[in-house]
Coordinates of C-alpha atoms (C1' of nucleotides) in Angstrom, one line a residue:
Chain A
M14 CA 9.0 40.3 -15.5
A15 CA 11.2 42.7 -13.6
I16 CA 14.6 42.8 -15.2
G17 CA 17.5 41.9 -13.1
V18 CA 15.4 40.8 -10.2
E19 CA 15.6 37.0 -9.8
V20 CA 12.4 36.1 -8.1
D21 CA 12.8 32.5 -9.0
V22 CA 11.2 31.4 -5.8
D23 CA 12.4 27.9 -6.6
R24 CA 9.3 26.7 -4.7
M25 CA 10.4 23.6 -2.8
E26 CA 8.1 21.0 -4.1
A27 CA 6.3 19.0 -1.4
P28 CA 7.4 15.4 -1.6
P29 CA 4.7 13.0 -2.9
D30 CA 3.1 10.8 -0.4
V31 CA 4.5 7.7 -2.1
V32 CA 7.9 9.0 -1.2
I33 CA 7.0 9.6 2.4
R34 CA 5.8 6.0 2.6
R35 CA 9.1 4.7 1.4
L36 CA 11.2 6.7 3.9
P37 CA 10.4 4.3 6.8
L38 CA 11.6 1.4 4.7
Y39 CA 14.9 3.2 4.0
A40 CA 15.2 3.9 7.7
R41 CA 14.6 0.3 8.7
S42 CA 17.1 -1.0 6.2
L43 CA 19.7 1.5 7.4
R44 CA 19.1 0.3 11.0
Y45 CA 19.8 -3.3 9.9
L46 CA 22.9 -2.2 8.1
L47 CA 24.1 -0.5 11.2
Q48 CA 23.4 -3.7 13.2
E49 CA 25.6 -5.5 10.8
G50 CA 28.3 -3.0 11.4
I51 CA 28.1 -1.5 7.9
E52 CA 28.7 2.3 8.1
S53 CA 28.6 3.3 4.5
V54 CA 26.2 2.3 1.6
S55 CA 25.6 3.3 -2.0
S56 CA 22.1 3.8 -3.3
Q57 CA 22.6 0.7 -5.4
E58 CA 23.5 -1.5 -2.3
L59 CA 20.6 -0.1 -0.3
G60 CA 18.2 -0.6 -3.2
D61 CA 19.3 -4.2 -3.7
R62 CA 18.3 -5.0 -0.2
I63 CA 14.8 -3.6 -0.4
N64 CA 14.0 -4.2 -4.1
V65 CA 14.0 -0.5 -5.0
T66 CA 16.1 1.0 -7.8
A67 CA 19.1 3.1 -7.0
A68 CA 17.6 6.0 -9.0
Q69 CA 14.5 6.0 -7.0
I70 CA 16.3 6.2 -3.7
R71 CA 18.4 9.1 -4.9
K72 CA 15.4 10.8 -6.3
D73 CA 13.4 10.3 -3.1
L74 CA 16.2 11.6 -0.9
S75 CA 16.6 14.7 -3.2
Y76 CA 13.3 16.0 -2.0
F77 CA 14.8 16.6 1.4
G78 CA 18.4 17.6 0.7
E79 CA 21.8 16.2 -0.2
F80 CA 22.9 13.4 2.0
G81 CA 25.5 11.5 0.1
K82 CA 29.0 11.9 -1.3
Q83 CA 29.9 11.3 -4.9
G84 CA 32.1 8.4 -5.4
I85 CA 31.4 7.2 -1.8
G86 CA 27.7 6.8 -1.1
Y87 CA 25.9 7.5 2.2
D88 CA 27.1 7.4 5.8
V89 CA 24.6 5.0 7.2
R90 CA 24.4 6.4 10.7
K91 CA 24.0 10.0 9.4
L92 CA 21.5 9.2 6.8
L93 CA 19.4 7.2 9.2
Q94 CA 19.5 10.1 11.7
Q95 CA 18.4 12.5 9.0
I96 CA 15.5 10.3 7.7
E97 CA 14.3 9.8 11.3
D98 CA 14.4 13.6 11.8
I99 CA 12.4 14.0 8.6
L100 CA 9.8 11.5 9.8
G101 CA 9.5 13.2 13.1
L102 CA 11.0 10.3 15.0
S103 CA 13.4 12.3 17.1
H104 CA 10.8 12.1 19.8
E105 CA 8.3 9.5 21.0
W106 CA 4.7 9.5 19.8
P107 CA 2.1 8.5 22.3
V108 CA -0.6 6.4 20.7
A109 CA -4.1 5.5 21.8
L110 CA -5.0 1.9 21.1
V111 CA -8.7 1.2 20.9
G112 CA -10.2 -2.3 20.9
I113 CA -8.4 -4.9 23.0
G114 CA -9.5 -8.2 21.5
H115 CA -7.0 -10.8 20.4
L116 CA -5.5 -8.5 17.8
G117 CA -5.5 -5.4 20.0
A118 CA -3.8 -7.3 22.8
A119 CA -1.2 -8.6 20.4
I120 CA -0.5 -5.0 19.2
A121 CA -0.3 -3.8 22.8
R122 CA 2.4 -6.4 23.5
Y123 CA 4.4 -5.9 20.3
E124 CA 7.9 -4.8 21.2
G125 CA 8.6 -3.4 17.8
F126 CA 6.6 -0.2 18.5
R127 CA 8.3 1.1 21.5
Q128 CA 11.7 0.6 19.9
Q129 CA 10.7 2.7 17.0
G130 CA 9.3 5.8 18.6
I131 CA 5.8 4.6 19.1
R132 CA 4.6 4.5 22.7
I133 CA 1.3 2.9 23.5
A134 CA 0.0 5.5 25.9
G135 CA -3.5 4.0 26.6
L136 CA -5.5 0.9 26.0
F137 CA -9.2 1.4 25.6
D138 CA -12.1 -1.0 25.3
S139 CA -15.9 -0.8 25.9
N140 CA -16.3 -4.3 27.3
P141 CA -16.9 -3.9 31.1
E142 CA -15.3 -7.3 31.7
K143 CA -12.1 -6.2 30.2
I144 CA -11.9 -2.7 31.7
G145 CA -9.5 -2.7 34.7
T146 CA -7.7 -5.8 33.6
M147 CA -4.0 -5.6 32.6
I148 CA -2.1 -6.3 29.4
D149 CA 1.5 -6.6 30.6
D150 CA 1.8 -3.6 32.8
M151 CA -0.9 -1.5 31.2
P152 CA -4.5 -1.3 32.4
I153 CA -7.4 -1.4 30.0
L154 CA -9.4 1.7 30.3
S155 CA -13.0 2.5 29.4
F156 CA -13.3 4.0 26.0
D157 CA -15.5 6.6 27.7
D158 CA -12.3 7.9 29.2
A159 CA -10.4 8.1 25.9
D160 CA -11.4 11.7 25.4
T161 CA -9.9 12.8 28.7
V162 CA -6.7 10.8 28.3
I163 CA -6.1 12.0 24.7
K164 CA -6.5 15.6 25.7
E165 CA -4.4 15.3 28.8
Q166 CA -1.5 13.6 27.0
G167 CA -1.9 15.5 23.8
I168 CA -2.3 12.3 21.8
R169 CA -2.6 12.7 18.1
L170 CA -2.1 9.2 16.8
A171 CA -4.5 6.3 17.4
I172 CA -4.8 2.6 16.4
I173 CA -8.2 1.1 15.9
A174 CA -8.7 -2.6 16.4
V175 CA -12.4 -2.8 16.9
P176 CA -15.0 -4.7 14.8
A177 CA -15.9 -3.0 11.5
Q178 CA -19.3 -1.9 12.6
R179 CA -17.9 0.0 15.5
A180 CA -14.9 1.6 13.7
Q181 CA -16.6 4.7 12.3
E182 CA -18.1 5.7 15.6
V183 CA -14.8 5.1 17.4
A184 CA -13.0 7.2 14.8
D185 CA -15.5 10.0 15.2
R186 CA -14.9 10.2 18.9
L187 CA -11.1 10.0 18.6
V188 CA -11.1 12.8 16.1
M189 CA -13.3 14.9 18.3
A190 CA -10.8 14.3 21.1
G191 CA -7.9 15.6 19.0
V192 CA -6.5 12.6 17.2
R193 CA -5.2 13.6 13.7
A194 CA -3.9 10.3 12.4
I195 CA -5.5 6.8 12.6
L196 CA -4.2 3.4 11.7
S197 CA -7.2 1.2 11.3
Y198 CA -7.3 -2.6 11.4
A199 CA -11.0 -2.6 10.9
P200 CA -12.1 -3.8 7.4
T201 CA -14.1 -0.7 6.5
V202 CA -13.3 2.7 5.0
L203 CA -13.6 5.5 7.5
Q204 CA -14.9 8.9 6.7
V205 CA -13.0 11.6 8.5
P206 CA -12.8 15.4 8.3
D207 CA -10.0 17.2 6.3
G208 CA -6.8 17.3 8.2
V209 CA -7.1 13.8 9.6
W210 CA -4.9 11.0 8.2
V211 CA -6.1 7.5 7.9
R212 CA -4.3 4.4 6.9
Y213 CA -5.4 0.8 6.8
I214 CA -4.0 -2.6 7.7
D215 CA -6.0 -5.0 5.7
P216 CA -4.7 -8.6 5.6
V217 CA -7.8 -10.0 4.0
A218 CA -7.7 -7.6 1.1
V219 CA -4.0 -8.2 0.6
L220 CA -4.6 -12.0 0.6
H221 CA -7.4 -11.6 -1.9
S222 CA -5.2 -9.6 -4.2
M223 CA -2.8 -12.5 -4.2
T224 CA -5.4 -15.2 -4.8
Y225 CA -6.1 -13.4 -8.1
Y226 CA -2.6 -14.3 -9.3
L227 CA -2.6 -17.7 -7.8
A228 CA -5.8 -18.6 -9.5
R229 CA -4.1 -17.7 -12.8
D230 CA -0.6 -18.8 -12.0
V231 CA 0.6 -15.4 -13.2
S232 CA 4.2 -14.5 -12.8
G233 CA 4.9 -10.8 -13.1
A234 CA 6.8 -7.7 -12.1
R235 CA 5.1 -6.4 -9.0
Q236 CA 5.5 -9.6 -7.1
N237 CA 7.7 -8.3 -4.3
D238 CA 7.1 -4.6 -4.0
P239 CA 8.1 -3.6 -0.5
E240 CA 5.4 -0.9 -0.5
T241 CA 2.5 -3.3 -0.6
Chain B
M21 CA 2.0 -5.2 -43.4
A22 CA -0.3 -7.6 -45.2
I23 CA -3.0 -5.8 -47.0
G24 CA -6.6 -6.6 -46.2
V25 CA -5.6 -8.9 -43.4
E26 CA -6.8 -7.5 -40.1
V27 CA -4.5 -9.1 -37.5
D28 CA -5.4 -6.5 -35.0
V29 CA -5.0 -9.0 -32.2
D30 CA -6.6 -6.5 -29.8
R31 CA -4.4 -8.0 -27.2
M32 CA -6.4 -7.9 -23.9
E33 CA -4.2 -5.8 -21.7
A34 CA -3.4 -7.4 -18.4
P35 CA -5.0 -5.3 -15.6
P36 CA -2.3 -3.3 -13.6
D37 CA -1.6 -4.6 -10.1
V38 CA -3.0 -1.4 -8.6
V39 CA -6.3 -2.4 -10.0
I40 CA -6.1 -5.9 -8.6
R41 CA -5.4 -4.5 -5.2
R42 CA -8.6 -2.4 -5.4
L43 CA -10.9 -5.2 -6.3
P44 CA -11.0 -6.7 -2.8
L45 CA -12.1 -3.2 -1.5
Y46 CA -14.9 -3.1 -4.1
A47 CA -15.9 -6.6 -3.1
R48 CA -16.0 -5.8 0.6
S49 CA -18.1 -2.7 0.0
L50 CA -20.5 -4.7 -2.1
R51 CA -20.9 -7.2 0.8
Y52 CA -21.7 -4.4 3.1
L53 CA -24.3 -3.0 0.7
L54 CA -25.9 -6.4 0.5
Q55 CA -26.0 -6.7 4.2
E56 CA -27.9 -3.4 4.2
G57 CA -30.3 -4.8 1.7
I58 CA -29.1 -2.6 -1.1
E59 CA -29.3 -4.5 -4.4
S60 CA -28.3 -1.9 -6.9
V61 CA -25.5 0.7 -6.9
S62 CA -24.0 3.3 -9.2
S63 CA -20.2 3.8 -9.6
Q64 CA -20.7 7.1 -7.9
E65 CA -22.4 5.7 -4.9
L66 CA -19.9 2.9 -4.5
G67 CA -17.1 5.3 -4.9
D68 CA -18.4 7.7 -2.3
R69 CA -18.4 4.9 0.3
I70 CA -14.7 4.0 -0.3
N71 CA -13.3 7.3 -1.3
V72 CA -12.5 6.3 -4.9
T73 CA -13.8 8.2 -7.9
A74 CA -16.6 6.8 -10.0
A75 CA -14.4 7.0 -13.1
Q76 CA -11.8 4.9 -11.5
I77 CA -14.3 2.2 -10.5
R78 CA -15.7 2.0 -14.0
K79 CA -12.2 2.0 -15.6
D80 CA -11.0 -0.7 -13.2
L81 CA -14.0 -2.9 -13.9
S82 CA -13.6 -2.4 -17.7
Y83 CA -10.4 -4.5 -17.6
F84 CA -12.6 -7.5 -16.8
G85 CA -15.8 -6.9 -18.8
E86 CA -19.0 -5.0 -18.7
F87 CA -21.0 -5.5 -15.5
G88 CA -23.4 -2.5 -15.3
K89 CA -26.4 -1.1 -17.1
Q90 CA -26.5 2.4 -18.4
G91 CA -28.9 4.6 -16.6
I92 CA -29.2 2.0 -13.8
G93 CA -25.8 1.1 -12.3
Y94 CA -24.7 -2.3 -11.0
D95 CA -26.6 -5.2 -9.6
V96 CA -24.8 -5.5 -6.2
R97 CA -25.2 -9.3 -5.9
K98 CA -24.1 -10.0 -9.4
L99 CA -21.1 -7.6 -9.4
L100 CA -19.9 -9.1 -6.1
Q101 CA -20.2 -12.6 -7.5
Q102 CA -18.2 -11.6 -10.5
I103 CA -15.5 -9.8 -8.6
E104 CA -15.1 -12.8 -6.3
D105 CA -14.8 -15.0 -9.3
I106 CA -12.1 -12.8 -10.8
L107 CA -10.2 -12.8 -7.5
G108 CA -10.4 -16.6 -7.3
L109 CA -12.7 -16.6 -4.3
S110 CA -15.1 -19.1 -5.6
H111 CA -13.2 -21.7 -3.6
E112 CA -11.4 -21.7 -0.3
W113 CA -7.7 -21.1 -0.1
P114 CA -5.8 -23.1 2.5
V115 CA -3.1 -21.1 4.2
A116 CA -0.1 -22.0 6.2
L117 CA 0.5 -19.7 9.2
V118 CA 4.1 -19.7 10.5
G119 CA 5.0 -18.1 13.8
I120 CA 2.5 -18.5 16.6
G121 CA 3.5 -15.7 19.0
H122 CA 1.0 -13.1 20.2
L123 CA 0.4 -11.9 16.7
G124 CA 0.3 -15.3 15.1
A125 CA -2.2 -16.5 17.6
A126 CA -4.4 -13.5 17.1
I127 CA -4.3 -14.1 13.3
A128 CA -5.2 -17.8 13.9
R129 CA -8.2 -16.8 15.9
Y130 CA -9.4 -14.1 13.5
E131 CA -12.9 -14.9 12.2
G132 CA -12.6 -12.6 9.3
F133 CA -10.4 -15.0 7.3
R134 CA -12.6 -18.0 7.2
Q135 CA -15.6 -16.0 6.2
Q136 CA -13.7 -14.6 3.2
G137 CA -12.3 -17.7 1.5
I138 CA -9.2 -18.0 3.6
R139 CA -8.8 -21.2 5.6
I140 CA -6.0 -21.4 8.1
A141 CA -4.9 -25.0 7.2
G142 CA -1.9 -25.3 9.5
L143 CA -0.2 -23.5 12.4
F144 CA 3.6 -23.8 12.6
D145 CA 6.1 -22.8 15.2
S146 CA 9.6 -23.9 16.1
N147 CA 9.3 -23.5 19.8
P148 CA 9.1 -27.0 21.3
E149 CA 7.0 -25.6 24.2
K150 CA 4.3 -24.5 21.8
I151 CA 4.3 -27.5 19.5
G152 CA 1.4 -29.7 20.3
T153 CA -0.6 -27.1 22.2
M154 CA -3.9 -25.8 20.7
I155 CA -5.2 -22.5 19.4
D156 CA -8.9 -22.9 19.4
D157 CA -9.3 -26.3 17.8
M158 CA -6.1 -26.2 15.9
P159 CA -2.9 -27.8 17.0
I160 CA 0.4 -26.0 16.6
L161 CA 2.7 -28.2 14.5
S162 CA 6.5 -28.2 14.2
F163 CA 7.7 -26.0 11.4
D164 CA 9.8 -29.1 10.4
D165 CA 6.5 -30.6 9.3
A166 CA 5.4 -27.6 7.2
D167 CA 7.0 -29.0 4.1
T168 CA 4.9 -32.2 4.3
V169 CA 1.7 -30.5 5.2
I170 CA 2.1 -27.9 2.4
K171 CA 2.7 -30.6 -0.1
E172 CA -0.1 -32.9 1.1
Q173 CA -2.7 -30.2 1.1
G174 CA -1.4 -28.4 -2.0
I175 CA -1.0 -25.1 0.0
R176 CA 0.2 -22.2 -2.1
L177 CA -0.4 -19.3 0.3
A178 CA 1.3 -18.6 3.6
I179 CA 1.4 -16.0 6.3
I180 CA 4.6 -15.3 8.1
A181 CA 4.5 -13.9 11.6
V182 CA 8.0 -14.7 12.9
P183 CA 10.7 -12.3 14.0
A184 CA 12.5 -10.4 11.3
Q185 CA 15.7 -12.3 11.6
R186 CA 14.0 -15.6 11.0
A187 CA 11.7 -14.5 8.1
Q188 CA 14.0 -15.0 5.2
E189 CA 14.8 -18.6 6.2
V190 CA 11.1 -19.4 6.8
A191 CA 10.2 -17.9 3.4
D192 CA 12.9 -20.0 1.7
R193 CA 11.6 -23.2 3.1
L194 CA 8.0 -22.3 2.4
V195 CA 8.9 -21.6 -1.2
M196 CA 10.8 -24.8 -1.5
A197 CA 7.7 -26.6 -0.3
G198 CA 5.5 -25.1 -2.9
V199 CA 4.2 -21.8 -1.5
R200 CA 3.7 -19.2 -4.2
A201 CA 2.3 -16.2 -2.3
I202 CA 3.4 -14.9 1.1
L203 CA 1.9 -12.3 3.4
S204 CA 4.6 -11.3 5.7
Y205 CA 4.2 -9.5 9.0
A206 CA 8.0 -9.5 9.6
P207 CA 9.6 -6.1 9.3
T208 CA 12.1 -7.1 6.6
V209 CA 12.1 -7.3 2.8
L210 CA 12.2 -10.9 1.6
Q211 CA 14.1 -12.1 -1.4
V212 CA 12.2 -14.7 -3.3
P213 CA 12.5 -16.3 -6.7
D214 CA 10.5 -15.2 -9.7
G215 CA 7.0 -16.5 -9.7
V216 CA 6.5 -16.0 -5.9
W217 CA 4.3 -13.1 -4.7
V218 CA 5.2 -11.3 -1.4
R219 CA 3.2 -8.6 0.3
Y220 CA 3.8 -7.0 3.6
I221 CA 1.8 -5.8 6.6
D222 CA 3.9 -3.2 8.3
P223 CA 2.2 -1.2 10.9
V224 CA 5.4 0.5 12.2
A225 CA 6.2 1.8 8.7
V226 CA 2.7 3.0 8.2
L227 CA 2.7 4.9 11.6
H228 CA 6.1 6.4 10.7
S229 CA 4.7 7.7 7.4
M230 CA 2.0 9.5 9.4
T231 CA 4.2 10.9 12.0
Y232 CA 5.9 12.8 9.1
Y233 CA 2.7 14.7 8.5
L234 CA 1.8 15.1 12.2
A235 CA 5.3 16.6 12.9
R236 CA 4.4 19.2 10.2
D237 CA 0.7 19.6 10.7
V238 CA 0.3 19.0 7.0
S239 CA -3.2 18.7 5.6
G240 CA -3.4 17.2 2.2
A241 CA -5.0 15.1 -0.4
R242 CA -3.9 11.5 0.2
Q243 CA -5.1 11.5 3.8
N244 CA -7.6 8.8 3.5
D245 CA -6.7 6.6 0.6
P246 CA -8.3 3.2 1.1
E247 CA -5.3 1.6 -0.6
T248 CA -2.8 2.5 2.0
Chain C
dT2 C1' -39.5 10.1 -23.8
dA3 C1' -36.2 12.3 -20.5
dG4 C1' -32.9 11.4 -17.1
dA5 C1' -29.3 8.6 -15.5
dT6 C1' -25.4 6.1 -15.8
dT7 C1' -22.4 3.1 -18.2
dG8 C1' -18.0 1.9 -20.9
dT9 C1' -14.3 3.9 -23.3
dT10 C1' -11.4 7.3 -25.3
dA11 C1' -8.3 11.0 -25.0
dA12 C1' -6.2 14.3 -22.0
dT13 C1' -3.9 15.1 -17.9
dC14 C1' -1.4 14.2 -14.2
dG15 C1' 2.2 12.0 -11.6
dA16 C1' 5.8 8.7 -10.7
dT17 C1' 9.8 6.1 -12.3
dT18 C1' 13.8 5.5 -14.9
dA19 C1' 17.8 6.6 -17.6
dA20 C1' 21.5 9.3 -18.4
dC21 C1' 25.2 12.2 -17.2
dA22 C1' 27.8 16.3 -15.5
dA23 C1' 29.6 17.2 -11.1
dT24 C1' 32.7 15.8 -7.7
dC25 C1' 34.4 12.9 -4.0
Chain D
dT7 C1' 44.7 10.5 -11.2
dA8 C1' 41.0 7.0 -12.3
dG9 C1' 37.0 5.0 -10.6
dA10 C1' 32.8 5.4 -8.3
dT11 C1' 28.7 7.4 -7.2
dT12 C1' 25.9 11.3 -6.2
dG13 C1' 22.1 14.8 -7.4
dT14 C1' 19.4 16.3 -11.0
dT15 C1' 17.3 16.8 -15.6
dA16 C1' 14.8 15.0 -19.2
dA17 C1' 12.5 11.1 -21.2
dT18 C1' 9.5 7.5 -20.4
dC19 C1' 6.1 5.1 -18.5
dG20 C1' 1.9 4.3 -16.2
dA21 C1' -2.3 5.7 -13.7
dT22 C1' -6.1 8.8 -13.0
dT23 C1' -9.5 11.9 -14.5
dA24 C1' -12.7 14.2 -17.6
dA25 C1' -15.7 13.9 -21.1
dC26 C1' -19.2 12.0 -23.9
dA27 C1' -21.5 8.9 -27.1
dA28 C1' -24.2 4.9 -26.3
dT29 C1' -28.0 3.1 -24.2
dC30 C1' -30.8 1.5 -20.4

DNA sequence: TAGATTGTTAATCGATTAACAATC
DNA sequence: TAGATTGTTAATCGATTAACAATC
């Protein structure tokens, strides 16, 4: 160890994924606070709203910097801005949506995406009867054209709402085209190469995990965890 | 400590919630195996399919008993049956669905519920123009009647697909009527009394947690965790 | 029998919480 | 100033993994 030379790299530890998954919840709660005209909030107050401890919020934020003022708390507007920056929400993300059945159509029409930095940039299906028809003002395109559209628009995010048995094949083609993150509504675990993120929306599994407790009438701690 | 008296209660530890949330994934994978005609599986093979380690599967199952045979693995049919029993899926669960917009209607039509022990027992909305109309063969009822229907049918599970600003009020009334577990699609954290389970389906939050990595081009470990 | 795989224990790893000096 | 609340450290808690004796 070289004397007098402080090489304490102080390697900035990467935030755990569980922290990254909480940030959007913080951001959303801050948006609601702002709508209510509340401009300042303590970690305690924020935590009470989303059932998270104050310590956890402070610890989570500490991975990214110092955002509050002792004795005061956080400036809601500023903290929201900073979390959105961290999450990459300072610009819009174009998303490919594959599978325009009942669910896919509902997703396409959902207002909540556009407002939050997610822009549905293309609807794709393989059913010839659907191709060419419109959902609101967006045409349903052939999934065969997805590759081209994804490349042209530099799309890196996709939502899959196809039946389970088609999901893997769809994922493979999306990844080939350049997609690097997939939100899948299909009830099957996808196999993807390193460097591709996959997350799942799985209402049946969630319901089944609650029937476990209902069947036993168990009351417990993790009953209202915003992360689940 | 009384000598010679072994009061080692060996208190059966309650399985952690994270384990309960994995059981439905195991069950589903076993169903697929069965469809493929595979009758026997090792923890390793099962784990490979759903990106979970073999050790974790064995450890998880050990909370509930011994289901395998050394040197052989698990009987797919038997293990599935046992996990379904554990999850309370040996009978159907009637579910109240509140909020029949685009999303609610898609949920109502989803075939995957019925097949998996979830029976949509009532559709509720507050919009007079919708009340009385049909989704497939089910009438949309007034949310004012939810209390009666829930009590009459002994419904303890509900799905909320209403706008965020109405979700808390809907949850309050459902809980009053007897609901003890809620799956909420509304982008807001619900406050419920002890003894009530709440879980969330939150595609915007999930997408936002992935844009974090896309914005950085980070490749990492937790990229394809079936639990997320 | 030899090979495979379980169930379980102990070790490791990681996340949450508690506590408090710093400071607004 | 006194009171409040942050950011951070250390302690605690909990979950995952590795390893292996038991045994099919």
